[in-house]
């Protein structure tokens, strides 16, 4: 199975981009699954289901959603492997701007939108800085010049990333993105032993204390588990 | 430059050597309050641990990104003098898998190509193929060449260098800036040094296109529809890095469309224009007919069509004049022909 973590500020167009990209992947006969991590509320699961994509959702409540993500991504990965997905997409709303749910060797995509303001690329920290691919959405509403200025801002923060423009409404650019997301040679069976790209602060659980290894045995303290059964 | 060499340099010296680094360092919150004349190695020692934690600062990652940025920027600047003299599409297939109806399609700077065909026929796919510099790896299997060569992958992946600039009907300005501030910001992102002259040229071009003039101090969000479009077109012509401009239908209001196309071609742009307005379609040198997901045919604008265009333009002028007269409260009269 391939695993891709997609993250980005709230309402930046993550779900829209994933759904359009999944259309292209499905046409190639690939089986896609999704998981949505959010804080208090999400309707994204409904959107995925409607598109025929099996989905799980996890709400972190009072915890930072990214902390909640690390405590649960391993279990979710196991679910994806069991379901025999070719590609499992994890969508998480980056809320605290300090954490990022990216795992070493797992493709990381940050979705950010043109309307979010010229200084946003500088503000959102590791979620943007550590991404392999940066997808910029909502280019259809702003001027060409604003798109260029915004992309230059993203570039200054993460010069190594592939920077793409995707329209979440029309799907323009989604086919191209899909070719970068799925790699036949990648096989993820488990995340056990993999590391976060970046440690997360604030002491709530073992990951807050700097733990970067993934797996049940490393999780201590205030750890909340996703319910995959009644989900 | 190696990691160790960079560590021994100060931000100040680095910026002197690579002026483009000023935008990179501006985004580094951890440097605020520190002396930019000290070497990076010295500065790293000074960072408060708690602060580094809060700001998610990682010295190794930082150095890695700094080196990336310098390397890519140098390539970008070296690349900036690279000129696209010809863009070529080699045929693929339509939705039914049949070969497209042309052998080789060239686009050159200063030329206009119109694109016609029903909605959903494959216009967006064509544009996407150009933007992605398709290499037989998109659903149409089209291939593209730049200057008769296989294109560099930088056209695909770089945030700073895109082949296509787009102007479409529903675009707005969203930033809260004056026209002048806005153009300065755009010029800065493109690393144009002495931009004043360029900015003045953009504003005067835009004012030529729009019926009512605006000043450099007008807020961009306060511009009328026609003025906004005029500014977008002039800015794209003079300040966008993209050699290809795609226009999605220019509305026939508040702007001189013919002049708009002249400004774009005058700046050596390759202009592609999706339109069903004969007045625009016939201004093009050639037009692409799209059917069933593929290019069905390519038609060169004939001399008969050009003659027809002249007639259409006359009718259009008359129409425009009446519009202006109506607006100023005049009673319309049959012109003495
Ligand atoms: N105009 C325009 N709207 C877009 C684009 N992409 C997404 N949207 C709209 O933006 C809104 C938010 O998109 P979502 O895909 O739900 O955003 P999200 O990042 O998944 O949001 P959360 O999961 O709630 O954080 C929706 O109304 C989309 O239709 C785009 O490229 N252009
Ligand atoms: Mg969503
Ligand atoms: Zn957090
Ligand atoms: Zn935690």
Coordinates of C-alpha atoms and ligand atoms in Angstrom, one line a residue:
Chain A
X1 CA 0.0 0.0 0.0
X2 CA 1.0 3.6 -0.6
X3 CA 0.4 6.1 2.2
X4 CA 0.3 9.9 1.7
X5 CA -0.2 12.4 4.5
X6 CA -2.1 15.5 3.4
X7 CA -2.2 18.5 5.7
X8 CA -3.0 22.1 5.5
X9 CA -4.9 25.0 7.2
X10 CA -8.7 24.6 7.7
X11 CA -10.7 24.9 4.5
X12 CA -7.7 25.2 2.3
X13 CA -9.2 22.7 -0.1
X14 CA -7.6 19.4 1.1
X15 CA -10.8 17.3 0.6
X16 CA -11.6 18.9 -2.7
X17 CA -8.1 18.2 -4.0
X18 CA -8.1 14.6 -2.7
X19 CA -11.4 13.8 -4.3
X20 CA -10.4 15.2 -7.7
X21 CA -7.1 13.4 -7.5
X22 CA -8.8 10.1 -6.4
X23 CA -10.9 10.3 -9.6
X24 CA -7.8 10.1 -11.7
X25 CA -6.4 7.3 -9.6
X26 CA -9.6 5.3 -9.7
X27 CA -9.5 5.5 -13.5
X28 CA -6.3 3.7 -13.3
X29 CA -8.0 0.9 -11.4
X30 CA -6.5 1.8 -8.0
X31 CA -8.3 1.3 -4.8
X32 CA -8.3 4.4 -2.6
X33 CA -9.1 4.8 1.1
X34 CA -9.1 7.9 3.3
X35 CA -8.9 8.9 6.9
X36 CA -9.7 12.3 8.2
X37 CA -8.2 13.7 11.4
X38 CA -9.8 16.8 12.8
X39 CA -10.4 18.6 16.1
X40 CA -14.0 18.8 17.0
X41 CA -16.1 18.3 13.9
X42 CA -15.9 17.2 10.3
X43 CA -18.2 16.3 7.5
X44 CA -15.4 15.2 5.3
X45 CA -16.3 11.5 5.9
X46 CA -19.6 12.1 4.2
X47 CA -17.9 13.6 1.2
X48 CA -15.5 10.7 0.9
X49 CA -18.3 8.2 1.3
X50 CA -20.4 9.9 -1.4
X51 CA -17.4 9.5 -3.7
X52 CA -17.2 5.8 -3.0
X53 CA -14.1 6.1 -0.9
X54 CA -14.0 4.1 2.3
X55 CA -13.2 6.4 5.1
X56 CA -12.5 6.6 8.9
X57 CA -12.5 9.7 10.9
X58 CA -10.9 10.6 14.2
X59 CA -11.6 13.7 16.3
X60 CA -8.9 14.8 18.7
X61 CA -11.1 17.0 20.9
X62 CA -8.9 18.9 23.3
X63 CA -5.7 17.5 22.0
X64 CA -3.6 19.0 19.2
X65 CA -4.9 17.1 16.2
X66 CA -1.3 16.4 15.1
X67 CA -0.5 14.7 18.4
X68 CA -3.7 12.7 18.0
X69 CA -2.6 11.9 14.5
X70 CA 0.7 10.2 15.5
X71 CA -1.0 8.2 18.2
X72 CA -3.4 6.8 15.7
X73 CA -1.8 6.7 12.2
X74 CA -0.3 3.3 12.8
X75 CA -3.6 1.7 13.6
X76 CA -5.2 3.4 10.6
X77 CA -2.4 2.2 8.4
X78 CA -3.1 -1.4 9.6
X79 CA -6.7 -0.8 8.6
X80 CA -5.7 0.3 5.2
X81 CA -3.4 -2.7 4.6
X82 CA -6.3 -5.0 5.7
X83 CA -8.6 -3.3 3.3
X84 CA -6.1 -3.9 0.5
X85 CA -6.0 -0.2 -0.6
X86 CA -3.5 0.7 -3.2
X87 CA -3.3 4.2 -1.6
X88 CA -4.4 5.4 1.8
X89 CA -4.7 9.2 2.1
X90 CA -4.7 10.8 5.5
X91 CA -6.2 14.2 5.6
X92 CA -5.5 16.4 8.7
X93 CA -6.4 19.9 9.4
X94 CA -3.3 21.7 10.6
X95 CA -4.6 23.8 13.5
X96 CA -1.8 24.6 15.8
X97 CA 0.7 25.7 13.1
X98 CA 3.5 24.3 15.2
X99 CA 3.1 20.6 14.7
X100 CA 3.1 18.7 11.4
X101 CA 2.0 15.2 10.9
X102 CA 4.7 14.2 8.5
X103 CA 6.5 10.9 8.8
X104 CA 10.0 10.3 7.4
X105 CA 9.8 8.3 4.1
X106 CA 6.1 8.9 3.8
X107 CA 5.0 11.4 1.1
X108 CA 3.9 14.6 2.7
X109 CA 1.7 17.1 0.9
X110 CA 0.7 20.5 2.2
X111 CA -2.4 22.2 0.7
X112 CA -2.6 25.9 1.1
X113 CA -4.9 28.4 -0.6
X114 CA -4.3 31.6 -2.5
X115 CA -6.9 33.5 -0.4
X116 CA -5.1 32.8 2.9
X117 CA -3.0 35.9 2.7
X118 CA 0.5 36.7 1.5
X119 CA 2.1 36.2 4.9
X120 CA 0.6 32.8 5.5
X121 CA 3.4 30.7 4.0
X122 CA 5.7 32.2 6.6
X123 CA 3.3 31.6 9.4
X124 CA 2.5 28.0 9.1
X125 CA 5.8 26.5 10.1
X126 CA 6.9 22.8 9.6
X127 CA 3.6 21.8 8.0
X128 CA 4.7 23.8 4.9
X129 CA 8.5 23.8 5.4
X130 CA 8.8 20.0 5.6
X131 CA 6.4 19.0 2.9
X132 CA 7.5 17.2 -0.3
X133 CA 4.7 18.7 -2.4
X134 CA 3.0 21.9 -1.9
X135 CA -0.4 22.2 -3.6
X136 CA -1.8 25.8 -4.0
X137 CA -5.6 26.0 -4.5
X138 CA -8.2 28.6 -5.3
X139 CA -6.1 30.2 -8.0
X140 CA -9.3 30.6 -10.0
X141 CA -10.4 33.4 -7.8
X142 CA -7.3 35.6 -7.7
X143 CA -5.3 37.4 -10.3
X144 CA -2.3 35.9 -12.0
X145 CA 0.0 38.4 -10.2
X146 CA -1.3 37.3 -6.8
X147 CA -0.8 33.7 -7.7
X148 CA 2.8 34.4 -8.7
X149 CA 3.5 36.4 -5.5
X150 CA 1.9 33.7 -3.3
X151 CA 3.9 30.9 -5.0
X152 CA 7.1 32.9 -4.6
X153 CA 6.3 33.2 -0.9
X154 CA 5.8 29.4 -0.6
X155 CA 9.1 28.9 -2.5
X156 CA 11.0 31.1 -0.1
X157 CA 9.8 28.9 2.8
X158 CA 10.3 25.5 1.1
X159 CA 12.6 25.8 -1.9
X160 CA 13.0 22.0 -2.2
X161 CA 9.3 21.2 -2.7
X162 CA 7.4 20.5 -5.8
X163 CA 5.0 23.4 -6.0
X164 CA 1.8 22.8 -7.9
X165 CA -1.5 24.6 -8.6
X166 CA -4.6 22.6 -8.4
X167 CA -8.2 23.8 -8.7
X168 CA -10.3 21.9 -6.2
X169 CA -13.5 22.8 -8.1
X170 CA -12.6 21.9 -11.6
X171 CA -9.9 19.5 -10.9
X172 CA -7.4 21.3 -13.1
X173 CA -4.0 20.0 -12.1
X174 CA -5.4 17.0 -10.2
X175 CA -4.4 14.4 -12.8
X176 CA -0.8 15.7 -12.7
X177 CA -0.8 15.6 -8.9
X178 CA -2.1 12.0 -9.0
X179 CA 0.9 10.9 -11.0
X180 CA 3.1 12.1 -8.1
X181 CA 1.1 10.5 -5.3
X182 CA 1.1 6.9 -6.3
X183 CA 4.3 5.0 -6.8
X184 CA 4.0 1.3 -7.7
X185 CA 7.3 0.5 -6.1
X186 CA 6.3 1.8 -2.6
X187 CA 4.9 -0.8 -0.2
X188 CA 4.0 0.3 3.3
X189 CA 2.9 -2.6 5.5
X190 CA 3.3 -0.9 8.9
X191 CA 4.5 2.4 10.3
X192 CA 6.1 0.8 13.3
X193 CA 9.6 2.1 13.8
X194 CA 9.2 5.0 11.4
X195 CA 9.9 8.5 12.7
X196 CA 8.3 11.9 12.6
X197 CA 10.0 14.5 10.5
X198 CA 9.7 16.8 13.4
X199 CA 9.1 16.5 17.1
X200 CA 6.0 18.1 18.6
X201 CA 6.1 20.2 21.7
X202 CA 3.8 20.7 24.7
X203 CA 3.6 17.8 27.2
X204 CA 0.5 15.8 26.7
X205 CA 1.8 12.4 25.7
X206 CA 5.1 10.8 24.9
X207 CA 5.1 12.5 21.5
X208 CA 4.9 15.8 23.3
X209 CA 8.0 14.9 25.2
X210 CA 10.0 14.5 22.0
X211 CA 9.3 10.8 21.1
X212 CA 9.5 10.4 17.4
X213 CA 9.1 6.6 17.0
X214 CA 5.7 5.3 16.0
X215 CA 4.2 2.2 17.6
X216 CA 2.0 1.2 20.6
X217 CA 5.0 0.6 22.9
X218 CA 6.2 4.2 22.6
X219 CA 2.9 5.8 23.4
X220 CA 2.6 7.0 27.0
X221 CA 0.5 9.5 29.0
X222 CA -2.6 11.1 27.6
X223 CA -3.1 9.0 24.5
X224 CA -6.4 8.9 22.8
X225 CA -7.3 6.1 20.5
X226 CA -9.3 6.2 17.3
X227 CA -12.3 3.9 17.3
X228 CA -12.0 2.0 14.0
X229 CA -14.8 -0.5 14.8
X230 CA -17.8 1.8 15.2
X231 CA -16.7 4.3 12.7
Chain B
X1 CA 28.8 25.6 -1.0
X2 CA 29.1 22.9 1.8
X3 CA 27.3 22.9 5.1
X4 CA 30.5 23.9 7.0
X5 CA 31.4 26.7 4.6
X6 CA 27.9 28.2 5.0
X7 CA 28.0 27.9 8.8
X8 CA 31.0 30.2 8.9
X9 CA 29.2 33.0 7.0
X10 CA 27.0 35.6 8.4
X11 CA 23.5 36.4 7.0
X12 CA 24.8 39.9 6.2
X13 CA 27.6 38.6 4.1
X14 CA 25.4 36.0 2.5
X15 CA 22.8 38.6 1.5
X16 CA 25.6 40.8 0.0
X17 CA 26.7 37.9 -2.0
X18 CA 23.3 36.7 -3.0
X19 CA 20.8 39.6 -2.8
X20 CA 17.9 37.2 -3.4
X21 CA 18.5 35.8 0.1
X22 CA 16.9 38.8 1.7
X23 CA 13.4 37.4 1.2
X24 CA 14.6 34.1 2.6
X25 CA 16.0 35.6 5.8
X26 CA 13.0 37.9 6.2
X27 CA 10.9 34.8 6.8
X28 CA 13.2 33.5 9.6
X29 CA 11.5 34.4 12.9
X30 CA 14.3 33.0 14.9
X31 CA 16.7 35.7 13.7
X32 CA 14.7 38.6 15.0
X33 CA 16.8 40.4 17.6
X34 CA 20.0 38.7 16.7
X35 CA 22.9 40.4 15.0
X36 CA 23.0 39.5 11.3
X37 CA 26.8 40.3 11.1
X38 CA 27.6 37.2 13.2
X39 CA 28.2 33.9 11.5
X40 CA 25.4 31.3 11.4
X41 CA 27.3 29.0 13.6
X42 CA 27.6 31.7 16.3
X43 CA 23.9 32.6 15.9
X44 CA 22.8 29.0 16.3
X45 CA 24.4 28.9 19.7
X46 CA 22.6 32.1 20.7
X47 CA 19.1 30.7 20.0
X48 CA 17.1 30.2 23.1
X49 CA 16.2 26.5 23.4
X50 CA 12.6 27.2 24.3
X51 CA 12.3 29.6 21.5
X52 CA 13.7 27.1 19.0
X53 CA 11.2 24.6 20.3
X54 CA 8.3 27.0 19.9
X55 CA 9.3 28.1 16.5
X56 CA 10.0 24.5 15.4
X57 CA 13.6 25.5 14.5
X58 CA 16.0 22.9 13.4
X59 CA 19.5 24.1 12.5
X60 CA 20.3 21.2 10.1
X61 CA 17.1 21.5 8.3
X62 CA 17.6 25.3 8.1
X63 CA 21.0 24.9 6.5
X64 CA 19.7 22.3 4.1
X65 CA 17.0 24.7 3.0
X66 CA 19.3 27.6 2.7
X67 CA 21.6 25.6 0.4
X68 CA 18.6 24.4 -1.7
X69 CA 17.4 28.0 -2.0
X70 CA 20.7 29.3 -3.1
X71 CA 21.2 26.5 -5.7
X72 CA 17.7 26.8 -7.1
X73 CA 17.8 30.6 -7.2
X74 CA 21.0 30.5 -9.1
X75 CA 19.6 28.1 -11.5
X76 CA 16.4 30.2 -11.7
X77 CA 18.4 33.4 -12.4
X78 CA 20.6 31.7 -15.0
X79 CA 17.4 30.3 -16.5
X80 CA 15.7 33.7 -16.6
X81 CA 17.6 34.6 -19.7
X82 CA 16.3 31.4 -21.3
X83 CA 13.8 32.4 -24.0
X84 CA 11.0 30.2 -25.3
X85 CA 11.1 30.8 -29.0
X86 CA 8.9 28.0 -30.0
X87 CA 6.5 25.7 -28.2
X88 CA 5.4 22.5 -30.1
X89 CA 2.7 20.0 -29.5
X90 CA 3.0 16.6 -31.0
X91 CA -0.3 14.8 -31.5
X92 CA -1.9 12.3 -29.1
X93 CA -5.4 10.8 -29.2
X94 CA -8.9 11.9 -28.5
X95 CA -11.3 10.3 -26.1
X96 CA -12.0 7.4 -28.5
X97 CA -8.3 6.7 -29.0
X98 CA -8.2 8.1 -32.5
X99 CA -5.2 10.2 -33.6
X100 CA -5.5 13.9 -33.4
X101 CA -6.0 15.9 -36.7
X102 CA -2.6 17.6 -37.0
X103 CA 1.0 16.6 -37.4
X104 CA 2.8 19.2 -35.4
X105 CA 1.5 22.3 -33.9
X106 CA 3.8 25.3 -33.3
X107 CA 3.3 28.3 -31.2
X108 CA 5.6 31.3 -31.4
X109 CA 6.0 34.5 -29.4
X110 CA 3.9 37.4 -30.7
X111 CA 1.3 35.0 -32.2
X112 CA -2.3 34.4 -31.1
X113 CA -4.0 31.1 -31.3
X114 CA -7.7 30.8 -30.5
X115 CA -9.3 27.7 -29.2
X116 CA -12.9 26.7 -30.0
X117 CA -15.1 23.8 -29.2
X118 CA -18.0 23.0 -26.9
X119 CA -17.6 23.1 -23.1
X120 CA -16.3 19.8 -21.9
X121 CA -14.7 19.0 -25.2
X122 CA -11.2 19.0 -23.9
X123 CA -10.1 22.7 -23.7
X124 CA -9.0 22.4 -20.1
X125 CA -7.1 19.2 -20.8
X126 CA -5.2 20.9 -23.6
X127 CA -4.3 23.8 -21.4
X128 CA -3.3 21.4 -18.6
X129 CA -1.1 19.4 -21.1
X130 CA 0.7 22.6 -22.0
X131 CA 1.1 23.7 -18.3
X132 CA 2.4 20.3 -17.3
X133 CA 4.6 20.1 -20.5
X134 CA 3.1 16.7 -21.3
X135 CA 5.5 14.0 -22.2
X136 CA 3.1 11.3 -23.4
X137 CA 2.2 10.8 -19.8
X138 CA -1.2 12.4 -19.7
X139 CA -4.6 11.0 -20.8
X140 CA -4.2 12.5 -24.3
X141 CA -0.6 11.1 -24.8
X142 CA 0.4 14.4 -26.2
X143 CA 4.1 15.4 -26.2
X144 CA 5.5 18.9 -26.0
X145 CA 8.8 20.4 -27.1
X146 CA 10.3 23.7 -26.1
X147 CA 12.6 25.2 -28.7
X148 CA 12.5 21.8 -30.5
X149 CA 14.0 20.1 -27.5
X150 CA 12.7 17.9 -24.7
X151 CA 11.8 20.4 -22.0
X152 CA 13.6 20.7 -18.7
X153 CA 11.6 19.3 -15.7
X154 CA 11.9 22.7 -14.0
X155 CA 8.9 23.8 -16.0
X156 CA 6.8 21.2 -14.2
X157 CA 8.0 21.4 -10.6
X158 CA 9.3 24.8 -9.8
X159 CA 7.1 27.3 -8.0
X160 CA 8.9 30.1 -9.6
X161 CA 8.8 29.2 -13.2
X162 CA 5.6 28.3 -14.8
X163 CA 5.0 28.0 -18.5
X164 CA 1.5 29.4 -18.5
X165 CA 0.0 32.5 -17.0
X166 CA -3.8 32.5 -16.9
X167 CA -6.3 35.3 -17.3
X168 CA -9.9 34.3 -16.7
X169 CA -13.3 35.9 -16.3
X170 CA -13.9 35.3 -12.6
X171 CA -10.5 36.5 -11.3
X172 CA -10.4 39.2 -8.7
X173 CA -7.8 41.1 -6.7
X174 CA -8.0 40.1 -3.1
X175 CA -5.0 41.8 -1.5
X176 CA -5.5 45.0 0.4
X177 CA -2.9 47.2 -1.4
X178 CA -2.7 50.2 -3.7
X179 CA -2.0 49.6 -7.3
X180 CA 1.6 50.8 -6.8
X181 CA 2.3 48.7 -3.7
X182 CA 0.8 45.7 -5.4
X183 CA 3.0 46.1 -8.5
X184 CA 6.1 46.6 -6.2
X185 CA 5.3 43.4 -4.4
X186 CA 4.9 41.5 -7.7
X187 CA 8.2 43.0 -9.0
X188 CA 9.9 42.1 -5.7
X189 CA 8.7 38.4 -5.9
X190 CA 10.3 38.3 -9.4
X191 CA 13.4 39.9 -8.1
X192 CA 13.2 42.8 -10.6
X193 CA 15.7 45.3 -9.2
X194 CA 14.9 48.9 -10.4
X195 CA 11.2 48.4 -10.9
X196 CA 9.9 52.0 -10.9
X197 CA 10.0 52.4 -14.6
X198 CA 8.4 49.1 -15.3
X199 CA 5.6 49.9 -12.8
X200 CA 4.9 53.2 -14.5
X201 CA 4.7 51.4 -17.9
X202 CA 2.2 48.9 -16.5
X203 CA 0.0 51.5 -15.1
X204 CA 0.0 53.6 -18.3
X205 CA -0.7 50.5 -20.4
X206 CA -3.6 49.5 -18.1
X207 CA -5.0 53.0 -18.4
X208 CA -4.8 52.8 -22.1
X209 CA -6.9 49.7 -22.0
X210 CA -9.5 50.8 -19.5
X211 CA -12.0 53.4 -20.3
X212 CA -11.7 55.3 -17.1
X213 CA -8.2 56.0 -15.8
X214 CA -7.0 55.1 -12.3
X215 CA -4.1 56.4 -10.2
X216 CA -1.2 54.5 -8.7
X217 CA -2.7 55.2 -5.3
X218 CA -6.0 53.6 -5.9
X219 CA -6.7 50.4 -3.9
X220 CA -6.7 47.4 -6.2
X221 CA -9.9 46.2 -4.7
X222 CA -11.6 49.5 -5.5
X223 CA -10.9 49.2 -9.2
X224 CA -13.9 48.7 -11.5
X225 CA -14.3 45.4 -13.4
X226 CA -12.8 46.9 -16.6
X227 CA -9.9 48.6 -14.7
X228 CA -9.1 45.3 -12.8
X229 CA -8.9 43.4 -16.0
X230 CA -6.8 46.1 -17.7
X231 CA -4.4 46.0 -14.8
X232 CA -4.2 42.2 -14.8
X233 CA -3.5 42.1 -18.5
X234 CA -0.9 44.8 -18.4
X235 CA 0.8 43.2 -15.4
X236 CA 0.8 39.8 -17.0
X237 CA 2.2 41.2 -20.2
X238 CA 5.1 43.1 -18.5
X239 CA 5.8 41.4 -15.3
X240 CA 4.7 37.7 -15.4
X241 CA 7.6 35.3 -15.9
X242 CA 5.4 32.9 -18.0
X243 CA 6.0 32.9 -21.8
X244 CA 2.5 31.6 -22.5
X245 CA -0.7 33.5 -21.7
X246 CA -4.0 31.8 -21.7
X247 CA -7.0 34.0 -21.9
X248 CA -10.4 32.5 -21.1
X249 CA -12.8 34.8 -23.0
X250 CA -12.4 38.6 -22.6
X251 CA -15.7 40.2 -21.8
X252 CA -16.6 43.0 -24.2
X253 CA -17.1 45.6 -21.6
X254 CA -14.9 48.3 -20.1
X255 CA -11.8 47.3 -22.0
X256 CA -10.2 47.6 -25.4
X257 CA -9.8 44.0 -26.3
X258 CA -7.8 44.5 -29.5
X259 CA -5.3 46.7 -27.7
X260 CA -5.1 44.1 -24.8
X261 CA -4.0 41.5 -27.3
X262 CA -1.5 43.9 -28.8
X263 CA 0.1 44.6 -25.4
X264 CA 0.5 40.9 -24.8
X265 CA 2.0 40.1 -28.2
X266 CA 4.1 43.2 -28.0
X267 CA 5.8 41.7 -25.0
X268 CA 6.6 38.5 -26.9
X269 CA 4.0 36.4 -25.3
X270 CA 2.5 33.3 -26.9
X271 CA -1.2 34.0 -26.6
X272 CA -3.8 31.3 -26.4
X273 CA -7.4 32.4 -26.2
X274 CA -10.5 30.3 -25.6
X275 CA -13.4 32.2 -27.2
X276 CA -16.5 31.8 -29.3
X277 CA -16.7 35.5 -30.1
X278 CA -15.9 35.8 -33.8
X279 CA -14.4 39.2 -33.2
X280 CA -11.7 37.7 -31.0
X281 CA -11.4 34.3 -32.7
X282 CA -10.6 35.9 -36.1
X283 CA -7.9 38.2 -34.6
X284 CA -5.9 35.0 -34.0
X285 CA -3.3 33.8 -36.5
X286 CA -4.7 30.2 -36.2
X287 CA -7.4 28.4 -34.4
X288 CA -7.6 25.1 -32.8
X289 CA -10.9 23.1 -33.1
X290 CA -11.4 20.7 -30.2
X291 CA -13.8 17.8 -30.4
X292 CA -14.2 14.7 -28.3
X293 CA -11.2 15.4 -26.1
X294 CA -8.8 15.9 -28.9
X295 CA -7.6 18.5 -31.4
X296 CA -9.8 17.9 -34.4
X297 CA -8.2 20.4 -36.7
X298 CA -6.0 23.5 -36.9
X299 CA -7.2 26.3 -39.1
X300 CA -5.1 29.2 -40.3
X301 CA -7.1 32.4 -40.4
X302 CA -7.8 33.0 -44.1
X303 CA -7.7 36.3 -45.9
X304 CA -11.5 36.1 -46.3
X305 CA -11.9 35.7 -42.6
X306 CA -9.6 38.7 -42.1
X307 CA -11.8 40.8 -44.4
X308 CA -14.8 39.6 -42.4
X309 CA -13.1 40.6 -39.2
X310 CA -12.7 44.2 -40.6
X311 CA -16.5 44.3 -41.1
X312 CA -17.2 42.9 -37.7
X313 CA -14.9 45.5 -36.2
X314 CA -16.8 48.3 -37.9
X315 CA -20.0 47.1 -36.5
X316 CA -18.5 46.7 -33.1
X317 CA -17.1 50.2 -33.1
X318 CA -20.5 51.6 -33.9
X319 CA -22.0 49.6 -31.1
X320 CA -19.4 50.9 -28.7
X321 CA -19.9 54.4 -29.7
X322 CA -23.6 54.1 -29.0
X323 CA -22.9 52.6 -25.7
X324 CA -20.7 55.6 -24.7
X325 CA -23.3 58.0 -26.0
X326 CA -26.1 56.3 -24.1
X327 CA -24.0 56.4 -20.9
X328 CA -23.5 60.2 -21.2
X329 CA -27.3 60.7 -21.6
X330 CA -27.4 61.4 -25.4
X331 CA -30.4 60.6 -27.6
X332 CA -29.2 58.1 -30.2
X333 CA -29.4 58.9 -33.9
X334 CA -29.0 57.0 -37.1
X335 CA -25.4 57.8 -38.2
X336 CA -25.2 59.7 -41.5
X337 CA -23.4 56.9 -43.4
Ligands
LIG1 N1 -12.9 28.6 -6.0 C1 -12.3 27.5 -5.5 N2 -12.8 26.9 -4.4 C2 -12.2 25.8 -3.9 C3 -11.0 25.3 -4.4 N3 -10.7 24.2 -3.7 C4 -11.6 24.1 -2.7 N4 -12.5 25.1 -2.8 C5 -13.7 25.3 -1.9 O1 -13.2 25.6 -0.6 C6 -14.0 25.1 0.4 C7 -13.2 24.2 1.3 O2 -12.7 23.1 0.7 P1 -12.4 21.7 1.4 O3 -11.9 20.8 0.4 O4 -13.6 21.3 2.2 O5 -11.3 22.2 2.4 P2 -10.5 21.3 3.5 O6 -9.1 21.8 3.5 O7 -10.7 19.9 3.2 O8 -11.3 21.8 4.8 P3 -11.2 21.1 6.2 O9 -11.1 19.6 6.0 O10 -12.6 21.5 6.8 O11 -10.1 21.8 7.0 C8 -15.1 24.3 -0.3 O12 -16.2 25.1 -0.4 C9 -14.5 24.0 -1.7 O13 -15.5 23.9 -2.7 C10 -10.5 26.0 -5.6 O14 -9.5 25.6 -6.2 N5 -11.2 27.0 -6.1
LIG2 MG1 -11.4 18.5 4.5
LIG3 ZN1 0.3 20.9 17.8
LIG4 ZN1 1.2 14.7 22.3

